Structure formats: C-alpha cells, structure tokens
Tab-separated table of C-alpha atoms in Angstrom:
chain	number	residue	atom	x	y	z
J	478	MET	CA	-21.755	2.783	9.628
J	479	ALA	CA	-22.619	6.173	8.221
J	480	PRO	CA	-20.517	9.173	9.185
J	481	ALA	CA	-21.921	10.849	12.261
J	482	ASP	CA	-22.900	14.027	10.449
J	483	THR	CA	-24.140	12.457	7.221
J	484	PRO	CA	-27.644	10.958	6.998
J	485	ALA	CA	-27.744	7.560	5.349
J	486	PRO	CA	-29.702	7.533	2.073
J	487	ALA	CA	-32.547	5.216	1.273
J	488	ARG	CA	-31.262	1.812	0.320
J	489	ALA	CA	-31.261	0.716	-3.277
J	490	SER	CA	-30.071	-2.502	-4.803
J	491	THR	CA	-26.997	-3.955	-3.143
J	492	ASP	CA	-25.599	-5.248	-6.411
J	493	ALA	CA	-23.372	-3.009	-8.433
J	494	PRO	CA	-24.513	-2.284	-12.008
J	495	GLU	CA	-22.495	-4.162	-14.566
J	496	VAL	CA	-20.785	-2.291	-17.344
J	497	PRO	CA	-19.746	-4.559	-20.210
J	498	VAL	CA	-16.364	-3.891	-21.739
J	499	PRO	CA	-15.965	-5.570	-25.143
J	500	ALA	CA	-13.089	-8.013	-25.400
J	501	ARG	CA	-10.560	-7.716	-28.192
J	502	ALA	CA	-12.033	-8.644	-31.527
J	503	SER	CA	-8.698	-9.560	-33.026
J	504	ALA	CA	-5.086	-9.816	-32.055
J	505	ASP	CA	-4.324	-6.231	-33.131
J	506	ALA	CA	-7.533	-4.582	-32.114
J	507	PRO	CA	-7.158	-2.207	-29.163
J	508	GLU	CA	-9.242	-2.858	-26.094
J	509	THR	CA	-12.065	-0.423	-25.562
J	510	PRO	CA	-11.132	1.748	-22.592
J	511	VAL	CA	-13.095	1.731	-19.390
J	512	PRO	CA	-15.073	4.990	-19.041
J	513	ALA	CA	-12.824	7.727	-17.701
J	514	ARG	CA	-12.972	8.614	-14.043
J	515	SER	CA	-13.349	12.065	-12.607
J	516	SER	CA	-10.754	14.754	-13.227
J	517	ALA	CA	-7.539	14.573	-11.245
J	518	ASP	CA	-6.939	18.329	-11.197
J	519	ALA	CA	-8.403	19.271	-7.811
J	520	PRO	CA	-5.396	19.332	-5.488
J	521	TYR	CA	-6.918	19.832	-2.053
J	522	ALA	CA	-10.148	17.876	-2.009
J	523	PRO	CA	-10.925	14.219	-2.461
J	524	ALA	CA	-11.992	13.312	-5.953
J	525	PRO	CA	-15.787	13.446	-6.279
J	526	ALA	CA	-17.909	10.352	-6.255
J	527	ARG	CA	-19.332	8.889	-9.432
J	528	PRO	CA	-21.470	11.583	-11.093
J	529	SER	CA	-24.670	9.633	-11.062
J	530	ALA	CA	-25.811	7.564	-8.115
J	531	GLY	CA	-28.660	5.949	-9.889
J	532	ALA	CA	-27.520	5.070	-13.388
J	533	PRO	CA	-24.576	2.976	-14.504
J	534	ASP	CA	-22.019	4.256	-16.933
J	535	ALA	CA	-23.030	3.777	-20.515
J	536	PRO	CA	-21.530	0.690	-22.118
J	537	ALA	CA	-18.595	1.365	-24.350
J	538	PRO	CA	-19.501	0.876	-28.025
J	539	ALA	CA	-18.240	-2.280	-29.683
J	540	PRO	CA	-15.514	-1.859	-32.294
J	541	ALA	CA	-16.898	-1.529	-35.781
J	542	HIS	CA	-14.880	-4.480	-37.002
J	543	ALA	CA	-15.917	-6.852	-34.214
J	544	SER	CA	-16.887	-10.197	-35.579
J	545	ALA	CA	-19.968	-12.156	-34.684
J	546	ASP	CA	-17.955	-14.761	-32.827
J	547	THR	CA	-16.243	-12.283	-30.513
J	548	PRO	CA	-16.070	-13.938	-27.098
J	549	ALA	CA	-18.265	-12.728	-24.282
J	550	PRO	CA	-16.755	-9.624	-22.692
J	551	ASP	CA	-15.488	-9.391	-19.162
J	552	VAL	CA	-17.630	-7.347	-16.852
J	553	VAL	CA	-16.469	-4.312	-14.928
J	554	LYS	CA	-18.255	-3.835	-11.657
J	555	THR	CA	-18.819	-0.242	-10.623
J	556	PRO	CA	-19.503	0.830	-7.066
J	557	ALA	CA	-23.003	0.088	-5.848
J	558	PRO	CA	-25.415	2.999	-6.485
J	559	ASP	CA	-26.197	3.299	-2.770
J	560	ALA	CA	-22.566	3.108	-1.683
J	561	VAL	CA	-21.939	6.848	-1.762
J	562	VAL	CA	-23.922	9.934	-0.933
J	563	ALA	CA	-23.482	13.582	-1.807
J	564	GLY	CA	-19.945	14.807	-1.315
J	565	GLY	CA	-18.433	11.349	-1.634
J	566	ALA	CA	-19.190	10.259	1.927
J	567	PRO	CA	-19.785	6.532	2.305
J	568	ALA	CA	-23.279	5.444	3.274
J	569	ASP	CA	-21.974	2.584	5.415
J	570	GLY	CA	-18.252	3.250	5.701
J	571	TYR	CA	-16.162	0.149	5.144
J	572	LEU	CA	-19.239	-2.019	4.544
J	573	ALA	CA	-19.943	-0.072	1.365
J	574	VAL	CA	-16.578	-1.147	-0.035
J	575	PHE	CA	-17.315	-4.831	0.531
J	576	ARG	CA	-20.543	-4.493	-1.465
J	577	VAL	CA	-18.406	-4.101	-4.586
J	578	ARG	CA	-17.984	-7.693	-5.766
J	579	GLU	CA	-14.679	-7.164	-7.545
J	580	PHE	CA	-13.114	-5.633	-4.444
J	581	ARG	CA	-13.970	-8.731	-2.447
J	582	TRP	CA	-11.863	-10.825	-4.832
J	583	VAL	CA	-8.969	-8.355	-4.598
J	584	PHE	CA	-9.246	-8.354	-0.803
J	585	GLY	CA	-9.130	-12.152	-0.678
J	586	ALA	CA	-6.088	-12.221	-2.956
J	587	HIS	CA	-4.412	-9.624	-0.748
J	588	LEU	CA	-4.921	-11.797	2.331
J	589	LEU	CA	-3.380	-14.807	0.605
J	590	SER	CA	-0.370	-13.027	-0.888
J	591	LEU	CA	0.304	-11.221	2.390
J	592	LEU	CA	0.151	-14.475	4.316
J	593	GLY	CA	2.552	-16.037	1.839
J	594	LEU	CA	4.958	-13.120	2.075
J	595	VAL	CA	5.063	-12.980	5.888
J	596	VAL	CA	5.442	-16.736	6.381
J	597	SER	CA	8.050	-17.046	3.615
J	598	GLU	CA	10.135	-14.248	5.162
J	599	LEU	CA	10.143	-15.949	8.528
J	600	ALA	CA	10.672	-19.470	7.190
J	601	LEU	CA	13.452	-18.387	4.842
J	602	THR	CA	15.267	-16.575	7.653
J	603	VAL	CA	15.094	-19.741	9.765
J	604	LEU	CA	16.213	-21.898	6.835
J	605	VAL	CA	19.266	-19.727	6.078
J	606	TYR	CA	20.278	-19.787	9.725
J	607	ASP	CA	19.879	-23.572	9.881
J	608	LEU	CA	22.093	-23.958	6.808
J	609	THR	CA	24.805	-21.470	7.798
J	610	ARG	CA	24.499	-20.905	11.568
J	611	SER	CA	25.336	-17.282	10.688
J	612	PRO	CA	23.325	-14.501	12.413
J	613	LEU	CA	24.618	-12.043	9.790
J	614	LEU	CA	23.268	-14.027	6.831
J	615	SER	CA	20.020	-14.679	8.680
J	616	SER	CA	19.456	-10.962	9.343
J	617	LEU	CA	20.537	-10.153	5.765
J	618	THR	CA	17.789	-12.456	4.505
J	619	PHE	CA	15.225	-10.346	6.318
J	620	ALA	CA	16.805	-7.048	5.238
J	621	LEU	CA	16.635	-8.109	1.592
J	622	GLY	CA	12.878	-7.695	1.897
J	623	PHE	CA	13.442	-3.919	1.821
J	624	LEU	CA	16.465	-3.194	-0.341
J	625	PRO	CA	15.273	-4.456	-3.775
J	626	TYR	CA	12.120	-2.322	-3.512
J	627	LEU	CA	14.094	0.674	-4.717
J	628	LEU	CA	15.429	-1.201	-7.755
J	629	GLY	CA	12.122	-2.773	-8.689
J	630	GLY	CA	10.138	0.380	-8.016
J	631	THR	CA	12.281	2.558	-10.285
J	632	LEU	CA	13.232	0.181	-13.119
J	633	LEU	CA	9.936	-1.711	-13.361
J	634	ALA	CA	7.436	1.021	-12.467
J	635	GLY	CA	6.429	1.590	-16.099
J	636	LEU	CA	5.070	-1.974	-16.366
J	637	ALA	CA	2.131	-0.995	-14.170
J	638	ASP	CA	0.740	1.302	-16.873
J	639	ARG	CA	2.164	-0.292	-20.030
J	640	HIS	CA	0.325	-3.607	-19.683
J	641	PRO	CA	-3.238	-4.579	-18.743
J	642	PRO	CA	-3.422	-4.417	-14.936
J	643	ARG	CA	-4.930	-7.866	-14.428
J	644	ARG	CA	-2.108	-9.427	-16.421
J	645	VAL	CA	0.510	-7.565	-14.373
J	646	LEU	CA	-1.035	-8.698	-11.079
J	647	VAL	CA	-1.320	-12.342	-12.109
J	648	VAL	CA	2.202	-12.489	-13.564
J	649	CYS	CA	3.688	-10.931	-10.397
J	650	ASP	CA	1.969	-13.554	-8.251
J	651	LEU	CA	3.208	-16.321	-10.545
J	652	VAL	CA	6.775	-14.979	-10.398
J	653	CYS	CA	6.604	-15.004	-6.593
J	654	ALA	CA	5.176	-18.535	-6.597
J	655	GLY	CA	7.946	-19.744	-8.920
J	656	ALA	CA	10.699	-18.093	-6.860
J	657	VAL	CA	9.327	-19.561	-3.629
J	658	ALA	CA	9.019	-23.012	-5.237
J	659	LEU	CA	12.710	-22.899	-6.184
J	660	MET	CA	13.582	-22.071	-2.576
J	661	VAL	CA	12.061	-25.392	-1.545
J	662	LEU	CA	14.504	-27.433	-3.615
J	663	PRO	CA	17.270	-28.898	-1.427
J	664	ALA	CA	19.794	-28.255	-4.214
J	665	THR	CA	19.290	-24.480	-4.053
J	666	PRO	CA	22.404	-22.953	-2.395
J	667	VAL	CA	22.261	-20.143	0.161
J	668	ALA	CA	23.309	-17.599	-2.458
J	669	GLY	CA	20.436	-18.806	-4.622
J	670	LEU	CA	18.012	-18.428	-1.714
J	671	LEU	CA	19.104	-14.819	-1.224
J	672	ALA	CA	18.819	-14.099	-4.957
J	673	LEU	CA	15.297	-15.547	-5.054
J	674	ARG	CA	14.397	-13.447	-2.013
J	675	CYS	CA	15.552	-10.390	-3.957
J	676	ALA	CA	13.406	-11.405	-6.944
J	677	VAL	CA	10.278	-11.593	-4.795
J	678	ALA	CA	11.030	-8.206	-3.266
J	679	ALA	CA	11.772	-6.623	-6.666
J	680	VAL	CA	8.362	-7.464	-8.149
J	681	ALA	CA	6.496	-6.554	-4.944
J	682	PRO	CA	6.306	-2.769	-5.616
J	683	VAL	CA	5.014	-3.389	-9.150
J	684	PHE	CA	2.316	-5.695	-7.777
J	685	GLN	CA	1.330	-3.308	-5.006
J	686	GLY	CA	1.377	-0.208	-7.210
J	687	THR	CA	-0.713	-1.912	-9.888
J	688	ARG	CA	-3.183	-3.135	-7.276
J	689	MET	CA	-3.530	0.391	-5.864
J	690	ALA	CA	-4.185	1.820	-9.311
J	691	THR	CA	-6.654	-0.979	-10.036
J	692	LEU	CA	-8.560	-0.116	-6.868
J	693	ALA	CA	-9.262	3.287	-8.405
J	694	ASP	CA	-10.655	1.496	-11.479
J	695	ILE	CA	-12.818	-0.776	-9.333
J	696	LEU	CA	-13.998	1.675	-6.680
J	697	GLY	CA	-13.727	4.994	-8.477
J	698	ASP	CA	-11.244	7.646	-7.380
J	699	GLY	CA	-13.474	9.068	-4.641
J	700	ASP	CA	-13.960	8.000	-1.043
J	701	LEU	CA	-14.591	4.326	-1.768
J	702	PHE	CA	-11.036	4.151	-3.088
J	703	VAL	CA	-9.707	5.758	0.101
J	704	LEU	CA	-11.612	3.271	2.277
J	705	GLY	CA	-10.519	0.343	0.123
J	706	ARG	CA	-6.871	1.392	0.466
J	707	SER	CA	-7.385	1.761	4.183
J	708	LEU	CA	-8.749	-1.781	4.480
J	709	LEU	CA	-5.703	-3.230	2.731
J	710	ARG	CA	-3.418	-1.254	5.038
J	711	ILE	CA	-5.308	-2.454	8.099
J	712	VAL	CA	-4.831	-6.046	6.957
J	713	SER	CA	-1.126	-5.409	6.443
J	714	GLN	CA	-0.765	-3.937	9.926
J	715	SER	CA	-2.705	-6.856	11.382
J	716	ALA	CA	-0.210	-9.175	9.711
J	717	LEU	CA	2.511	-7.586	11.832
J	718	LEU	CA	0.574	-8.703	14.902
J	719	ALA	CA	-0.547	-12.148	13.774
J	720	GLY	CA	1.549	-13.159	10.768
J	721	PHE	CA	4.800	-13.915	12.539
J	722	GLY	CA	2.896	-15.680	15.306
J	723	VAL	CA	1.173	-17.905	12.753
J	724	GLY	CA	4.498	-18.528	11.031
J	725	GLY	CA	6.154	-19.400	14.324
J	726	VAL	CA	3.451	-21.943	15.153
J	727	LEU	CA	3.657	-23.373	11.630
J	728	LEU	CA	7.409	-23.859	11.979
J	729	THR	CA	6.856	-25.978	15.079
J	730	VAL	CA	4.760	-28.382	12.984
J	731	VAL	CA	6.566	-28.463	9.635
J	732	PRO	CA	10.196	-27.824	8.652
J	733	ALA	CA	11.221	-24.496	7.141
J	734	ARG	CA	11.145	-25.826	3.572
J	735	GLY	CA	7.652	-27.220	4.153
J	736	ALA	CA	6.410	-23.823	5.350
J	737	ILE	CA	7.944	-22.183	2.279
J	738	ALA	CA	6.179	-24.714	0.048
J	739	LEU	CA	2.849	-23.729	1.589
J	740	THR	CA	3.497	-20.086	0.760
J	741	ALA	CA	3.968	-20.999	-2.898
J	742	ALA	CA	0.396	-22.290	-2.810
J	743	THR	CA	-0.881	-18.998	-1.353
J	744	PHE	CA	0.694	-17.042	-4.214
J	745	LEU	CA	-0.894	-19.395	-6.755
J	746	LEU	CA	-4.307	-19.035	-5.109
J	747	SER	CA	-3.910	-15.258	-5.116
J	748	ALA	CA	-3.153	-15.335	-8.859
J	749	LEU	CA	-6.230	-17.498	-9.439
J	750	LEU	CA	-8.515	-15.132	-7.510
J	751	LEU	CA	-7.226	-12.114	-9.418
J	752	ARG	CA	-7.602	-13.874	-12.767
J	753	LEU	CA	-11.149	-15.056	-12.109
J	754	GLY	CA	-12.462	-12.214	-9.974
J	755	THR	CA	-11.204	-9.045	-11.681
J	756	ALA	CA	-12.253	-7.654	-15.029
J	757	ARG	CA	-9.985	-7.319	-18.027
J	758	ARG	CA	-9.037	-3.673	-18.483
J	759	PRO	CA	-6.793	-2.119	-21.116
J	760	ALA	CA	-3.372	-0.753	-20.279
J	761	ARG	CA	-3.475	2.852	-19.110
J	762	ALA	CA	-0.570	3.881	-21.335
J	763	ALA	CA	0.118	0.982	-23.683
J	764	GLU	CA	2.241	3.064	-26.067
J	765	ALA	CA	4.380	4.673	-23.379
J	766	ARG	CA	8.062	3.683	-23.469
J	767	GLU	CA	9.433	6.279	-21.086
J	768	GLY	CA	11.593	4.048	-18.889
J	769	LEU	CA	13.339	5.908	-16.108
J	770	GLY	CA	12.476	9.184	-17.832
J	771	GLY	CA	8.838	8.653	-16.902
J	772	THR	CA	9.774	8.204	-13.258
J	773	TRP	CA	11.886	11.358	-13.196
J	774	SER	CA	9.144	13.329	-14.920
J	775	LEU	CA	6.795	12.370	-12.089
J	776	LEU	CA	9.305	13.557	-9.512
J	777	ARG	CA	9.838	16.820	-11.390
J	778	ASP	CA	6.185	17.673	-10.823
J	779	ARG	CA	6.340	19.756	-7.623
J	780	ARG	CA	2.855	18.771	-6.532
J	781	ILE	CA	3.404	15.024	-6.958
J	782	ARG	CA	6.905	15.205	-5.497
J	783	GLY	CA	5.619	17.009	-2.413
J	784	LEU	CA	2.928	14.397	-1.828
J	785	MET	CA	5.441	11.584	-2.376
J	786	LEU	CA	7.690	13.046	0.311
J	787	LEU	CA	4.750	13.229	2.723
J	788	PHE	CA	4.271	9.490	2.149
J	789	TRP	CA	7.997	8.726	2.477
J	790	VAL	CA	9.167	10.767	5.468
J	791	PRO	CA	6.889	9.306	8.209
J	792	PRO	CA	7.916	5.639	7.608
J	793	LEU	CA	11.581	6.688	7.760
J	794	PHE	CA	11.142	7.717	11.395
J	795	VAL	CA	8.184	5.625	12.564
J	796	VAL	CA	10.269	2.426	12.451
J	797	VAL	CA	12.821	3.800	14.927
J	798	PRO	CA	11.107	2.686	18.181
J	799	GLU	CA	10.322	-0.718	16.671
J	800	ALA	CA	13.880	-1.199	15.433
J	801	LEU	CA	15.195	-0.296	18.894
J	802	ALA	CA	12.518	-2.051	20.952
J	803	ALA	CA	14.830	-4.882	22.028
J	804	PRO	CA	17.714	-2.573	23.043
J	805	TYR	CA	15.271	-0.301	24.877
J	806	ALA	CA	13.755	-3.235	26.779
J	807	ASP	CA	17.287	-4.277	27.682
J	808	GLU	CA	18.097	-0.726	28.776
J	809	LEU	CA	15.088	-0.827	31.118
J	810	GLY	CA	15.834	-4.375	32.232
J	811	VAL	CA	12.258	-5.566	31.564
J	812	SER	CA	10.901	-8.958	30.496
J	813	THR	CA	10.289	-10.311	27.014
J	814	ALA	CA	6.553	-9.794	27.622
J	815	ALA	CA	7.227	-6.050	27.907
J	816	LEU	CA	9.225	-6.247	24.683
J	817	GLY	CA	6.201	-7.822	22.977
J	818	LEU	CA	4.050	-4.960	24.283
J	819	LEU	CA	6.403	-2.397	22.748
J	820	MET	CA	6.450	-4.238	19.415
J	821	CYS	CA	2.641	-4.457	19.214
J	822	ALA	CA	1.766	-0.949	20.367
J	823	LEU	CA	2.390	0.949	17.133
J	824	PRO	CA	0.442	-1.436	14.826
J	825	VAL	CA	-2.469	-1.503	17.311
J	826	GLY	CA	-2.622	2.292	17.304
J	827	THR	CA	-2.436	2.411	13.512
J	828	ILE	CA	-5.312	-0.038	13.083
J	829	ALA	CA	-7.476	1.801	15.627
J	830	GLY	CA	-6.770	5.200	14.050
J	831	GLU	CA	-7.594	4.062	10.521
J	832	LEU	CA	-10.790	2.302	11.572
J	833	LEU	CA	-11.990	5.335	13.492
J	834	ALA	CA	-11.160	7.813	10.738
J	835	GLY	CA	-12.700	5.644	8.022
J	836	ALA	CA	-15.914	4.921	9.949
J	837	VAL	CA	-16.603	8.269	11.591
J	838	LEU	CA	-14.983	11.141	9.696
J	839	ARG	CA	-16.256	12.702	6.501
J	840	PRO	CA	-13.887	12.677	3.494
J	841	ALA	CA	-13.358	16.458	3.607
J	842	THR	CA	-12.556	16.259	7.324
J	843	ARG	CA	-9.926	13.590	6.702
J	844	VAL	CA	-8.253	15.795	4.105
J	845	ARG	CA	-8.211	18.770	6.492
J	846	LEU	CA	-6.672	16.624	9.237
J	847	VAL	CA	-3.660	15.513	7.161
J	848	ALA	CA	-1.389	18.333	8.336
J	849	PRO	CA	-2.418	18.276	12.040
J	850	LEU	CA	-2.041	14.504	12.256
J	851	LEU	CA	1.324	14.540	10.512
J	852	LEU	CA	2.653	17.191	12.867
J	853	ALA	CA	1.183	15.609	15.995
J	854	GLY	CA	2.058	12.036	15.070
J	855	PHE	CA	5.680	12.159	16.216
J	856	LEU	CA	5.226	14.276	19.329
J	857	PRO	CA	4.590	11.157	21.492
J	858	PHE	CA	8.127	10.043	20.621
J	859	LEU	CA	9.408	12.979	22.683
J	860	LEU	CA	8.171	11.183	25.792
J	861	TYR	CA	11.084	8.781	25.346
J	862	ALA	CA	13.400	11.597	26.451
J	863	LEU	CA	12.139	10.887	29.985
J	864	ARG	CA	13.063	7.200	29.650
J	865	PRO	CA	9.521	5.979	30.394
J	866	GLY	CA	8.629	2.484	31.537
J	867	PRO	CA	7.165	-0.038	29.079
J	868	ALA	CA	3.512	0.837	29.809
J	869	LEU	CA	3.970	4.580	29.235
J	870	ALA	CA	6.207	3.987	26.215
J	871	ALA	CA	3.582	1.656	24.727
J	872	LEU	CA	0.902	4.328	25.240
J	873	ALA	CA	3.066	6.840	23.395
J	874	LEU	CA	3.453	4.404	20.502
J	875	VAL	CA	-0.297	3.725	20.381
J	876	LEU	CA	-0.952	7.478	20.091
J	877	ALA	CA	1.714	7.834	17.410
J	878	GLY	CA	0.207	4.939	15.482
J	879	ALA	CA	-3.310	6.389	15.710
J	880	ALA	CA	-2.070	9.581	14.039
J	881	GLY	CA	-1.307	7.395	11.005
J	882	ALA	CA	-4.927	8.058	9.995
J	883	TYR	CA	-3.442	10.959	7.992
J	884	THR	CA	-2.943	8.427	5.180
J	885	LEU	CA	-6.679	8.411	4.362
J	886	GLY	CA	-6.667	12.117	3.566
J	887	LEU	CA	-3.303	11.912	1.832
J	888	ASP	CA	-4.537	9.079	-0.407
J	889	ALA	CA	-7.348	11.350	-1.580
J	890	ARG	CA	-4.899	14.118	-2.453
J	891	PHE	CA	-2.531	11.771	-4.230
J	892	VAL	CA	-5.070	10.048	-6.462
J	893	ALA	CA	-6.455	13.483	-7.414
J	894	ALA	CA	-3.019	14.838	-8.313
J	895	VAL	CA	-1.743	12.007	-10.538
J	896	PRO	CA	-3.027	11.719	-14.137
J	897	GLU	CA	-4.867	8.436	-14.676
J	898	GLU	CA	-2.524	7.258	-17.433
J	899	ARG	CA	0.435	7.511	-15.004
J	900	ARG	CA	-1.320	6.255	-11.902
J	901	GLY	CA	0.243	2.797	-11.873
J	902	ARG	CA	3.783	4.165	-12.218
J	903	ALA	CA	3.212	6.787	-9.519
J	904	MET	CA	1.771	4.324	-7.032
J	905	THR	CA	4.523	1.793	-7.711
J	906	LEU	CA	7.149	4.461	-7.083
J	907	MET	CA	5.382	5.626	-3.920
J	908	THR	CA	5.209	2.054	-2.572
J	909	ALA	CA	8.861	1.374	-3.376
J	910	GLY	CA	9.933	4.559	-1.635
J	911	MET	CA	7.952	3.774	1.520
J	912	MET	CA	9.528	0.331	1.865
J	913	THR	CA	13.030	1.568	1.059
J	914	VAL	CA	12.993	4.334	3.654
J	915	GLN	CA	11.834	1.860	6.303
J	916	GLY	CA	14.974	-0.169	5.711
J	917	LEU	CA	17.068	2.999	5.857
J	918	GLY	CA	15.296	4.089	9.027
J	919	MET	CA	16.037	0.785	10.759
J	920	ALA	CA	19.686	0.923	9.755
J	921	GLY	CA	20.014	4.576	10.781
J	922	ALA	CA	18.384	3.925	14.152
J	923	GLY	CA	20.777	1.088	14.877
J	924	LEU	CA	23.770	3.199	13.866
J	925	ALA	CA	22.688	6.139	16.036
J	926	ALA	CA	22.107	3.839	19.020
J	927	GLU	CA	25.774	2.818	18.866
J	928	PHE	CA	26.714	6.329	20.034
J	929	VAL	CA	23.601	7.727	21.797
J	930	PRO	CA	21.335	6.136	24.438
J	931	VAL	CA	18.349	4.388	22.867
J	932	HIS	CA	15.690	6.552	24.531
J	933	LEU	CA	17.342	9.714	23.213
J	934	VAL	CA	17.548	8.273	19.696
J	935	VAL	CA	13.767	7.735	19.662
J	936	ALA	CA	13.082	11.201	21.091
J	937	GLY	CA	15.471	12.775	18.578
J	938	ALA	CA	13.770	10.933	15.724
J	939	GLY	CA	10.424	12.358	16.819
J	940	LEU	CA	11.778	15.903	16.947
J	941	LEU	CA	13.573	15.645	13.590
J	942	ALA	CA	10.519	14.118	11.892
J	943	THR	CA	8.269	16.910	13.169
J	944	VAL	CA	10.600	19.619	11.884
J	945	ILE	CA	11.007	18.009	8.447
J	946	LEU	CA	7.257	17.447	8.073
J	947	ALA	CA	6.521	21.044	9.056
J	948	VAL	CA	8.829	22.245	6.268
J	949	LEU	CA	7.324	19.846	3.735
J	950	LEU	CA	3.761	20.807	4.622
J	951	ALA	CA	4.581	24.494	4.273
J	952	THR	CA	6.210	23.872	0.889
J	953	GLU	CA	3.385	21.636	-0.284
J	954	GLY	CA	0.846	24.257	0.772
J	955	ARG	CA	2.611	26.957	-1.237
J	956	ASP	CA	2.833	24.715	-4.293
J	957	GLY	CA	-0.873	23.950	-4.040
J	958	ALA	CA	-1.735	27.631	-3.696
J	959	ASP	CA	0.476	28.549	-6.674
J	960	ARG	CA	-1.147	25.835	-8.780
J	961	HIS	CA	-4.606	27.095	-7.790
J	962	MET	CA	-3.741	30.701	-8.732
J	963	THR	CA	-2.144	29.816	-12.073
J	964	SER	CA	-5.125	27.650	-13.041
J	965	ARG	CA	-7.625	30.489	-12.570
C-alpha cells in the first residue's frame, strides 16, 4: 500500500527495464561495471531514489576488444519505473519490492537457506545429544552458531568486495551444503560435527553481508533497499516462530541424520536460485588486498563506527528476556504454555513493528524515528522490576519488539554512509557483530542470573541499554553535525 501521506502515481509497466551488462570478452578482460548508484555522502537522509523514474540506465558500452562470439550478457534488472515516487517513497510499499524480478529469486533463496540453517541447527543438536548423552555438548552445538561469526566476519569480510557477488553467494551456499552433507555420514565423529558446524557459521556472515550489498545493486540504495532488507528480516524473525516447530515435527518423522540430509538439499537449491536468478556483476573492489587493515579502517571512520555500534548494542540486550525465559517462567511457577508465550512475544512484536513502519511511514519519517525508537525500545524491560505475570511480561516484550522498526531508518543511514566499493565488507562486519553480541548477551544474562533474581536482570538490562544508547546517539549526532560542517 502507499504511505498514508503520499499519493500513489499513475501506474506504468510492471516489468523492470533491463540493462544489459556485457560479459567478459576474454579471460583477462575486466567486467564492465554496473552503473554507479547515488552518492553515499548524505549522512542523515535515506539515499535518493533512482534519478529517473521513466528511463532505464544507459547500457554500459561494450569493450573495444570484444569479439563477435562474445556470449550473451547477463541482464541486470533495475527497480520498476513505477516502484518509487518523489522522495524515495514506495508506491505500494512491500509490493513494489516484489515487482523486481531479481529480488524474487533472492527472496526465494533466502527462504531455502534459512530453512536449512534452522532445521540443521535443531537436528544437529539432537544428533550430538543422541551420540553423547551430554547436555553440555548439545548446548555447545547450538552456541557454536554464534561464536564463529566473529572469526568469519573479520577474517573473511574482504571476500564480499574482492570477488563477484554472485560467485560469493553461490560458493557460500555450496560450502554449507558440503559441510551439512559430511554431517550425515555415520563415520563423522562428534568433534567433526562440531567443526563442520563452525564452518557453516564462519561463512554465514560473508553470505549475509554479500547478499545485503547485492540488494543495493538490485534495488538501488534508496527506499526499495530498506524495504527489501526489512522483508528478509521479517522472514528471519518468522523462522524463530515456525522454524523450530517445523524442525521438531520433521524429527518425529525422520531421524536426525535424515533431517540434516534434507537441509543439504535446501542449500543446493538456494545456490541454484542465486546462480540462475541473479545477474553477473563485477567485484566492487577486485584489486583490494587490505585484509584486516580494511576492516580496521572501516572502524576508524567515526561515522561508520557509530552506526555499527547502533546496530550492535540493541541485540546485546534484547536477547536477555529470551535467554532467561525458562528461568523466569520457573520463578513464576507457570506452565510451559506461558513459557511459549514469553518466547514468541518479542519476534511477534518485531514483525508487527517492521510491517507497520514499512507500509505506513515515509522514508524520512523512519529516519527521524531511529533515535526515539532506540531509546524507547528497552523501557518496557523496566516493567520486569515489578515481577509481572506472563501476560503482562509478554505485552512488554511485544512493545519492545515493535520498537525494532528503528532498523529501517538505520539501514538508510548505513547504506548512505558506506562507500559502494566497501559495502560488502561493511555489511559482513555489521552482520558478524550482531550475531556475536547476541551470543555474548545470552552468556552474560545467564551469568548475571546466577547472582541476581531473573526479573531484576531483565530490568537492569533495559536500563543499561537505554543509557548506553543515549550516549551513542548523542555521540553519533555530534559526529554527523561535525561532518556536515566540515563538508560545507
């Protein structure tokens, strides 16, 4: 639907104009770059929509040395000409994103790879427990889904920009499929299962960061990108509600190794969709060999570092009530049904908040609401200080989740702040940090609950998060103002 205060434009063709990108003419010929997107210098507004709503980008000229038998080029789909209106506001909200053919392929691949990841995590945890009867090793299997993100996100982040994005995405899916296939073999020992779990988790931030950067290539770096990112997040949150349920049902029908084998197929199908459905694009920084130096240079940029911290701090604290849901339910003496309510409340609120913000609010409004939503998002946690019952606690978590709509405005700021040639690295690092701090947050919550009552741990997390975010927002605001003044 159109934003409430933005009239919908007259409809044009629903098919996106095709922009041919010549394939390589020879083994050493560089790929012709996709036309550059809008400038990434504006720090406080979402990047503008494509400059012309009615005409496609001009085709890139063919290399002078291209031979007559050069294979037919891949086709880059640009956003539909009626998908955006003045100011970058979507004509039909999320529906406009699905009109971009290439995004539909990426969305389908995301569903498959996410399904494979969720089911494999559950099935592998069950398999390790069946083999060892050790709760410690079983829980360690699940925790290993977080820890290698930091390693993969820092050491491998440069791959996202140094190689063509489609190749990176397909290879990551194939690595995951191969690792999962090895888990199925009866001869694989428990240590091997844990090592393979680490391998899947290590390539995950590279895959996710590259996919995020590719969305900006497919949808532009304006509001369609923000809505596309939001859709992928909504699917991920929905997986928290349905994925483990589906995996649990599957495990009642097939053994753990059989369920893991099925997930290998989902990774292969995801690789196939990405290979067939996305266009070939050149590497953003093929000559870059910065290694860890490139990652540190990103973090030395005050503007980028400030935005990274705004992405990283909320997940550190938002996992606290989920990590302590079982102890809190036990503290209240309520049923397992109430525990399920507490576990579902936060994802439900997050999905509702994102859908509402993406469908109703204008892009500029979402950007303005980043600070208020960040500051208000953890205030419902303070209700835990009163040791509320499950219904009231669930309501607090729904409200906290709904405030997660700040991510739509923050995505717009982030994609505008990062240079295009470093976008893959930056988004890989941001993804790795978000997953790593969730693991740290869960561990920290459990440690604190050993010494302090659970309800006070959650309330304290809400208070501490609010204070830290207030400081970060003030610092980020000063950095943005300084950058604006020095650029005049």
